[in-house]
Coordinates of C-alpha atoms and ligand atoms in Angstrom, one line a residue:
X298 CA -24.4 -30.7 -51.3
X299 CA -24.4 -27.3 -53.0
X300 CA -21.5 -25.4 -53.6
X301 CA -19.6 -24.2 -50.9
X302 CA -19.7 -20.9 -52.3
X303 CA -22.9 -20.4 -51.9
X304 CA -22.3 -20.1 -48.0
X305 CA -20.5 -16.6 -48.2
X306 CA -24.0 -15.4 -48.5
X307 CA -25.1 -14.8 -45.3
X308 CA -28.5 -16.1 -45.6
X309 CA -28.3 -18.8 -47.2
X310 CA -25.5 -19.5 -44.4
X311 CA -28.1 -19.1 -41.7
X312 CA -30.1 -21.9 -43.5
X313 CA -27.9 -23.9 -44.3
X314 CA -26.3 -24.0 -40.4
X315 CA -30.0 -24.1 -39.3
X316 CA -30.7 -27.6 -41.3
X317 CA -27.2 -29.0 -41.0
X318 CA -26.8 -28.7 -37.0
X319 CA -29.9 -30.0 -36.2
X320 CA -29.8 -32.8 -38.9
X321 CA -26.3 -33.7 -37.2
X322 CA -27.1 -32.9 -33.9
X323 CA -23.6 -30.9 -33.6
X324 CA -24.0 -29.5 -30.4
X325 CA -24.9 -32.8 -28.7
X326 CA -22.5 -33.5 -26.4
X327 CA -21.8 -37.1 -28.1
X328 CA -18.7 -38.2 -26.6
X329 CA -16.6 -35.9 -25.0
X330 CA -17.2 -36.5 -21.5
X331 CA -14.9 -34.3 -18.7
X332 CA -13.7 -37.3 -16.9
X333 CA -9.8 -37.3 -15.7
X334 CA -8.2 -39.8 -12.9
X335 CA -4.4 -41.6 -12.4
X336 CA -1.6 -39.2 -10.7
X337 CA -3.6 -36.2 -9.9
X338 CA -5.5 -38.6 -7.3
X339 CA -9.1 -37.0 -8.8
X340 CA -11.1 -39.8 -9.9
X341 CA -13.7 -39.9 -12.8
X342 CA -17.6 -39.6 -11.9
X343 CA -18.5 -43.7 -11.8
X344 CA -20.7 -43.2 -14.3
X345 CA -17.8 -42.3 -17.1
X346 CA -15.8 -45.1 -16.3
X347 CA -15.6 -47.3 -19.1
X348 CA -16.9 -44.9 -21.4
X349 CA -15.9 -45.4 -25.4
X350 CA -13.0 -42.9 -26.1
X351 CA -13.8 -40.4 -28.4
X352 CA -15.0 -41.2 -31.7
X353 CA -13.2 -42.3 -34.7
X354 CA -9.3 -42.3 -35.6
X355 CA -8.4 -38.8 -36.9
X356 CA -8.3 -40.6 -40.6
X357 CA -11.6 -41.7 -40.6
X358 CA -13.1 -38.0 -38.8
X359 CA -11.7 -36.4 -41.6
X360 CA -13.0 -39.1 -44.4
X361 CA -13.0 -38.8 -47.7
X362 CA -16.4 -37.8 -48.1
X363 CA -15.5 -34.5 -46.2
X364 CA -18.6 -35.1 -44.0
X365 CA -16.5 -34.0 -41.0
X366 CA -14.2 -31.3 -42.7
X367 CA -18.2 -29.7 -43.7
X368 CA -18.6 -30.0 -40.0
X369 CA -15.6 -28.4 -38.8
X370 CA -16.0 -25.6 -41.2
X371 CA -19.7 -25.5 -40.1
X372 CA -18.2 -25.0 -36.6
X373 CA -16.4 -21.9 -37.6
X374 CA -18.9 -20.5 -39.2
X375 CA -21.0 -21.3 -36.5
X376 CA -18.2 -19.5 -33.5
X377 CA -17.9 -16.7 -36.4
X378 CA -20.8 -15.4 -36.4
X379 CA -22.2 -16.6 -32.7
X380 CA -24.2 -14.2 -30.5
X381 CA -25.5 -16.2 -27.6
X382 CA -23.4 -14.4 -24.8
X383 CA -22.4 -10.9 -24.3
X384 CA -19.1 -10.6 -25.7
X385 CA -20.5 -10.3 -29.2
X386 CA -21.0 -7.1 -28.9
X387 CA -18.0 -5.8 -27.3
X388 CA -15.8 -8.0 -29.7
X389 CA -13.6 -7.0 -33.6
X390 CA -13.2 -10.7 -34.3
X391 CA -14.0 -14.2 -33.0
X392 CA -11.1 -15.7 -33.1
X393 CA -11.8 -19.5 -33.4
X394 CA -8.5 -20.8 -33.8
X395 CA -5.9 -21.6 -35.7
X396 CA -3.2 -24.7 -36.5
X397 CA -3.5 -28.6 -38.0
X398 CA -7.1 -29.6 -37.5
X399 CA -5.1 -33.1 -37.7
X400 CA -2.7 -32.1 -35.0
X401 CA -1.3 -34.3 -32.0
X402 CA -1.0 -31.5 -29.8
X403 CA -3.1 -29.0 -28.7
X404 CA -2.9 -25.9 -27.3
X405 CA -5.8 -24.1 -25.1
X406 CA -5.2 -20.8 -23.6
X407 CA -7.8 -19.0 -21.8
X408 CA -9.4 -15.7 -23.9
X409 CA -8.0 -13.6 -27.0
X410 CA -6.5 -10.5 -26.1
X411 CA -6.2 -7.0 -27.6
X412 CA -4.1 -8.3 -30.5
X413 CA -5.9 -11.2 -31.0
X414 CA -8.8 -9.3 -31.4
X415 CA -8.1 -7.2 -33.7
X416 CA -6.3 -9.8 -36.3
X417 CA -9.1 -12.8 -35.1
X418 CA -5.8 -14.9 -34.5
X419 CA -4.6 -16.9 -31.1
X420 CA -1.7 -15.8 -29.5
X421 CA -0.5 -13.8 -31.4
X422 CA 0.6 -10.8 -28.6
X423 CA 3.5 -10.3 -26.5
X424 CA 2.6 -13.9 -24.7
X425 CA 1.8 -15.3 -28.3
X426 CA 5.7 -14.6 -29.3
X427 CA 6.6 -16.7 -26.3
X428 CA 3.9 -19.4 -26.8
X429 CA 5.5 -19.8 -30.6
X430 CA 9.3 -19.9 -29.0
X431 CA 8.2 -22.5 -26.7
X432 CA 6.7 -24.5 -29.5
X433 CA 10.0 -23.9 -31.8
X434 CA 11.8 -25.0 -28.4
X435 CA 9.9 -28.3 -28.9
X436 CA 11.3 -28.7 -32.4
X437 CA 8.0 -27.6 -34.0
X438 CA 6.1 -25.3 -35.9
X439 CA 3.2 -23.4 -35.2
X440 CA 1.1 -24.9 -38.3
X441 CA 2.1 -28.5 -36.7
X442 CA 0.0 -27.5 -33.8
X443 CA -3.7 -26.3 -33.2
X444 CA -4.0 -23.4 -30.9
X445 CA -7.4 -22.1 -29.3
X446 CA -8.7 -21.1 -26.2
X447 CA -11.7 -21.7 -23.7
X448 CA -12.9 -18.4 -25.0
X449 CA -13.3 -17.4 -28.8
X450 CA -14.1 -13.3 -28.0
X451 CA -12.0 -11.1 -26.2
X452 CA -13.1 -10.3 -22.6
X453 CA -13.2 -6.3 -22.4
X454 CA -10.4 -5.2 -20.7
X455 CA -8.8 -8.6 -20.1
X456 CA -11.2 -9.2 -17.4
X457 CA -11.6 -13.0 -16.2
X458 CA -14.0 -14.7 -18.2
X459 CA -17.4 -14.7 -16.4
X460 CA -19.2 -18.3 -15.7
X461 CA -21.8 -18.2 -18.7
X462 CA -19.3 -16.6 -20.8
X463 CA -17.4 -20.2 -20.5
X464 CA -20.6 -22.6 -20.7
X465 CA -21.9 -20.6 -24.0
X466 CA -18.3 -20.9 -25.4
X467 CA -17.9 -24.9 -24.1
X468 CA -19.4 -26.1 -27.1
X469 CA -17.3 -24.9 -29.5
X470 CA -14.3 -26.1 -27.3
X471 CA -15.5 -29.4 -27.5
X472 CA -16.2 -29.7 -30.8
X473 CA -12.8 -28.5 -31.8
X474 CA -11.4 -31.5 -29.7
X475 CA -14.2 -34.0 -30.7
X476 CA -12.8 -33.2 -33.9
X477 CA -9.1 -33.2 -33.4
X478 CA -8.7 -35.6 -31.6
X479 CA -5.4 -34.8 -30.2
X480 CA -3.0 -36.8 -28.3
X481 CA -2.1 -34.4 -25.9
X482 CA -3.8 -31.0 -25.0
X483 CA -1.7 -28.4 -23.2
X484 CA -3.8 -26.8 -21.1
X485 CA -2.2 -23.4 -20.6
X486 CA -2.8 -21.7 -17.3
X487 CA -6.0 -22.0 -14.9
X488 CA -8.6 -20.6 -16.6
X489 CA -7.9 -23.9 -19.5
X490 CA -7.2 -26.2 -16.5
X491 CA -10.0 -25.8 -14.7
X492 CA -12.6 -25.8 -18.1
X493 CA -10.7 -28.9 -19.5
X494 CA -11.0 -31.0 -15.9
X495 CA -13.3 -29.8 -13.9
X496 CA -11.1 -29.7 -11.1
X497 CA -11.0 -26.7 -8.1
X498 CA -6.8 -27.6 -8.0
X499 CA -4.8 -25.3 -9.3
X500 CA -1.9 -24.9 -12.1
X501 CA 1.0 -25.0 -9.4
X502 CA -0.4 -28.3 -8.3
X503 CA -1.1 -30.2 -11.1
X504 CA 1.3 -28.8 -13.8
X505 CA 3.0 -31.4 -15.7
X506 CA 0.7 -34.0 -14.6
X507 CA -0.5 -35.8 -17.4
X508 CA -4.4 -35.9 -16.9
X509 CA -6.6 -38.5 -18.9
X510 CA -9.6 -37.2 -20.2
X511 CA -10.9 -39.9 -22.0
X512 CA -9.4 -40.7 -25.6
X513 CA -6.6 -38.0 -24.8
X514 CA -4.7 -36.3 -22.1
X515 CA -4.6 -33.2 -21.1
X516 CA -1.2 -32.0 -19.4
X517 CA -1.1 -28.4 -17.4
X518 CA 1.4 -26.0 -17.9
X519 CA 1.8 -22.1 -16.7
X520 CA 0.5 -19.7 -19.1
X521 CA 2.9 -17.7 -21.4
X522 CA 1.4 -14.2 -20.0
X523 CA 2.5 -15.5 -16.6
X524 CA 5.6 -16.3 -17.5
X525 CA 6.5 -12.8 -19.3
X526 CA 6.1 -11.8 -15.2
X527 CA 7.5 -14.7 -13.8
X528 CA 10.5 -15.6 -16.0
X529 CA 11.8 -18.0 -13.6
X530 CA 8.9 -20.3 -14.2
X531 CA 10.3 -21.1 -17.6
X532 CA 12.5 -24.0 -16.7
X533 CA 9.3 -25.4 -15.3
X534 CA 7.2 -25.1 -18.3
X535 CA 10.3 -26.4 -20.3
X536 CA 10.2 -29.6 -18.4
X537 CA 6.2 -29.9 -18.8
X538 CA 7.1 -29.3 -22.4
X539 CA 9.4 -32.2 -22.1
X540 CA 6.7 -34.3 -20.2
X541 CA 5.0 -34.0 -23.8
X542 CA 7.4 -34.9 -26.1
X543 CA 7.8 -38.0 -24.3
X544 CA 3.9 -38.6 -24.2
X545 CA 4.4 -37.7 -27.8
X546 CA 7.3 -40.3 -28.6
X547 CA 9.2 -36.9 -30.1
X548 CA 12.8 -36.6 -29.5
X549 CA 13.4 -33.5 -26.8
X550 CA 16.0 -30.8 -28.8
X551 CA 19.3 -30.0 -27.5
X552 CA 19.1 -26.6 -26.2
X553 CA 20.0 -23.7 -28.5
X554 CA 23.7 -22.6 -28.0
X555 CA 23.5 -18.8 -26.6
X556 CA 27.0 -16.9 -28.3
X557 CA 28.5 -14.4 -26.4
Ligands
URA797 N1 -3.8 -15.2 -24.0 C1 -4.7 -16.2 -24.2 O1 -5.0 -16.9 -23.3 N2 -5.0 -16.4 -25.4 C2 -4.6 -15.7 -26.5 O2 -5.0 -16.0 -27.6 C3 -3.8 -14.6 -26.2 C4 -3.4 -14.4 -25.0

């Protein structure tokens, strides 16, 4: 393998990604399947039933040969400099994600924002700040987590993301979770819902649900941006929050004391 250095050039990058992701096949759908069941009363298609889960162990994705840390950082370099849909050109920064690529949990939202934009970070906005207190609230850190979303460019305007927007994006998505392998994804509002599971239900439904989606399990909650409207809703994302820790096997936090 050559030095890694050598892939800050930008050509030799192109080659490089070129040979490696059809040698390994990357964007072959291998075995992330969108298949969920149990409480929400939507069944998996027959033919996913039974399927393997997800690969390997988290300990043996990221082995000591690095094979699969080269392929996640092919990944990013991949979503860094990707131009199949539109949003390339209306984008400052791809913002692929950030966190534990060994993490439990996982956070999806749906597309970066202004602020995300501009520093190529997730959440890191005015419903960022709340996304980090509701992790803190969980007795965790941001870095124990990895955060991403369905989309890795910033829609303009804030606009919904558009249909082929998502399916160009989905591979990217899937890879990160192929390669996380978390216990628990937090799907955080519709938009990560409905591109995790398929489903036409919506977030008031099936939040807190625990969905399995083969080898993990994906669990709904309300968006932090909808939440910064709808403050009320909080008590209902704490309890989803809850809903994880126990999935988790974490201990819930007392709540913080308020003084005065
Ligand atoms: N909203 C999202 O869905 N994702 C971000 O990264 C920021 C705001």
């Amino acid at each position: 393998m050559n030095d890694p250095g050598h892939l800050n050039d930008p050509s030799n990058l192109a080659r490089e990604l070129a040979a490696t992701l059809s040698a390994r096949a990357i964007y072959q759908p291998t075995h992330y399947r969108r298949a969920f069941s149990g409480e929400t009363g939507v069944s998996a298609p027959p033919e996913l039933v039974g399927e393997p889960p997800l690969g390997e162990p988290m300990a043996a994705v990221f082995n000591e040969s690095g094979t699969n840390t080269d392929r996640w950082e092919l990944l990013r370099a991949e979503a860094l400099s990707c131009q199949i849909c539109r949003l390339c050109e209306t984008r400052t920064q791809v913002v692929f994600g950030e966190g534990n690529p060994n993490a439990d949990l996982m956070f999806v939202g749906e597309a970066p924002g202004r602020d995300e934009d501009e520093q190529g970070r997730p959440f890191v906005g005015r419903a960022g700040k709340l996304l980090t207190d509701m992790i803190v609230g969980m007795g965790l850190k941001r870095e124990d987590v990895f955060i991403a979303n369905v989309l890795k460019c910033r829609p303009p305007k804030n606009r919904d993301p558009m249909r082929d927007e998502v399916e160009a994006c989905r591979p990217f998505l899937e890879q990160q979770i192929e390669l996380i392998r978390p216990k628990i994804i937090c799907a955080l509002g519709n938009h990560a819902l409905r591109r995790l599971t398929d489903t036409d239900q919506g977030i008031t439904k099936l939040r807190g649900k625990p969905i399995p989606l083969l080898g993990t399990t994906v669990v709904p909650t309300y968006h932090p941006a909808y939440l910064l409207r709808n403050p009320a809703a909080k008590r209902q994302v704490w309890e989803d929050l809850k809903t994880i820790l126990g999935l988790l096997g974490l201990p819930v936090p007392a709540p913080k004391r308020r003084d005065g």
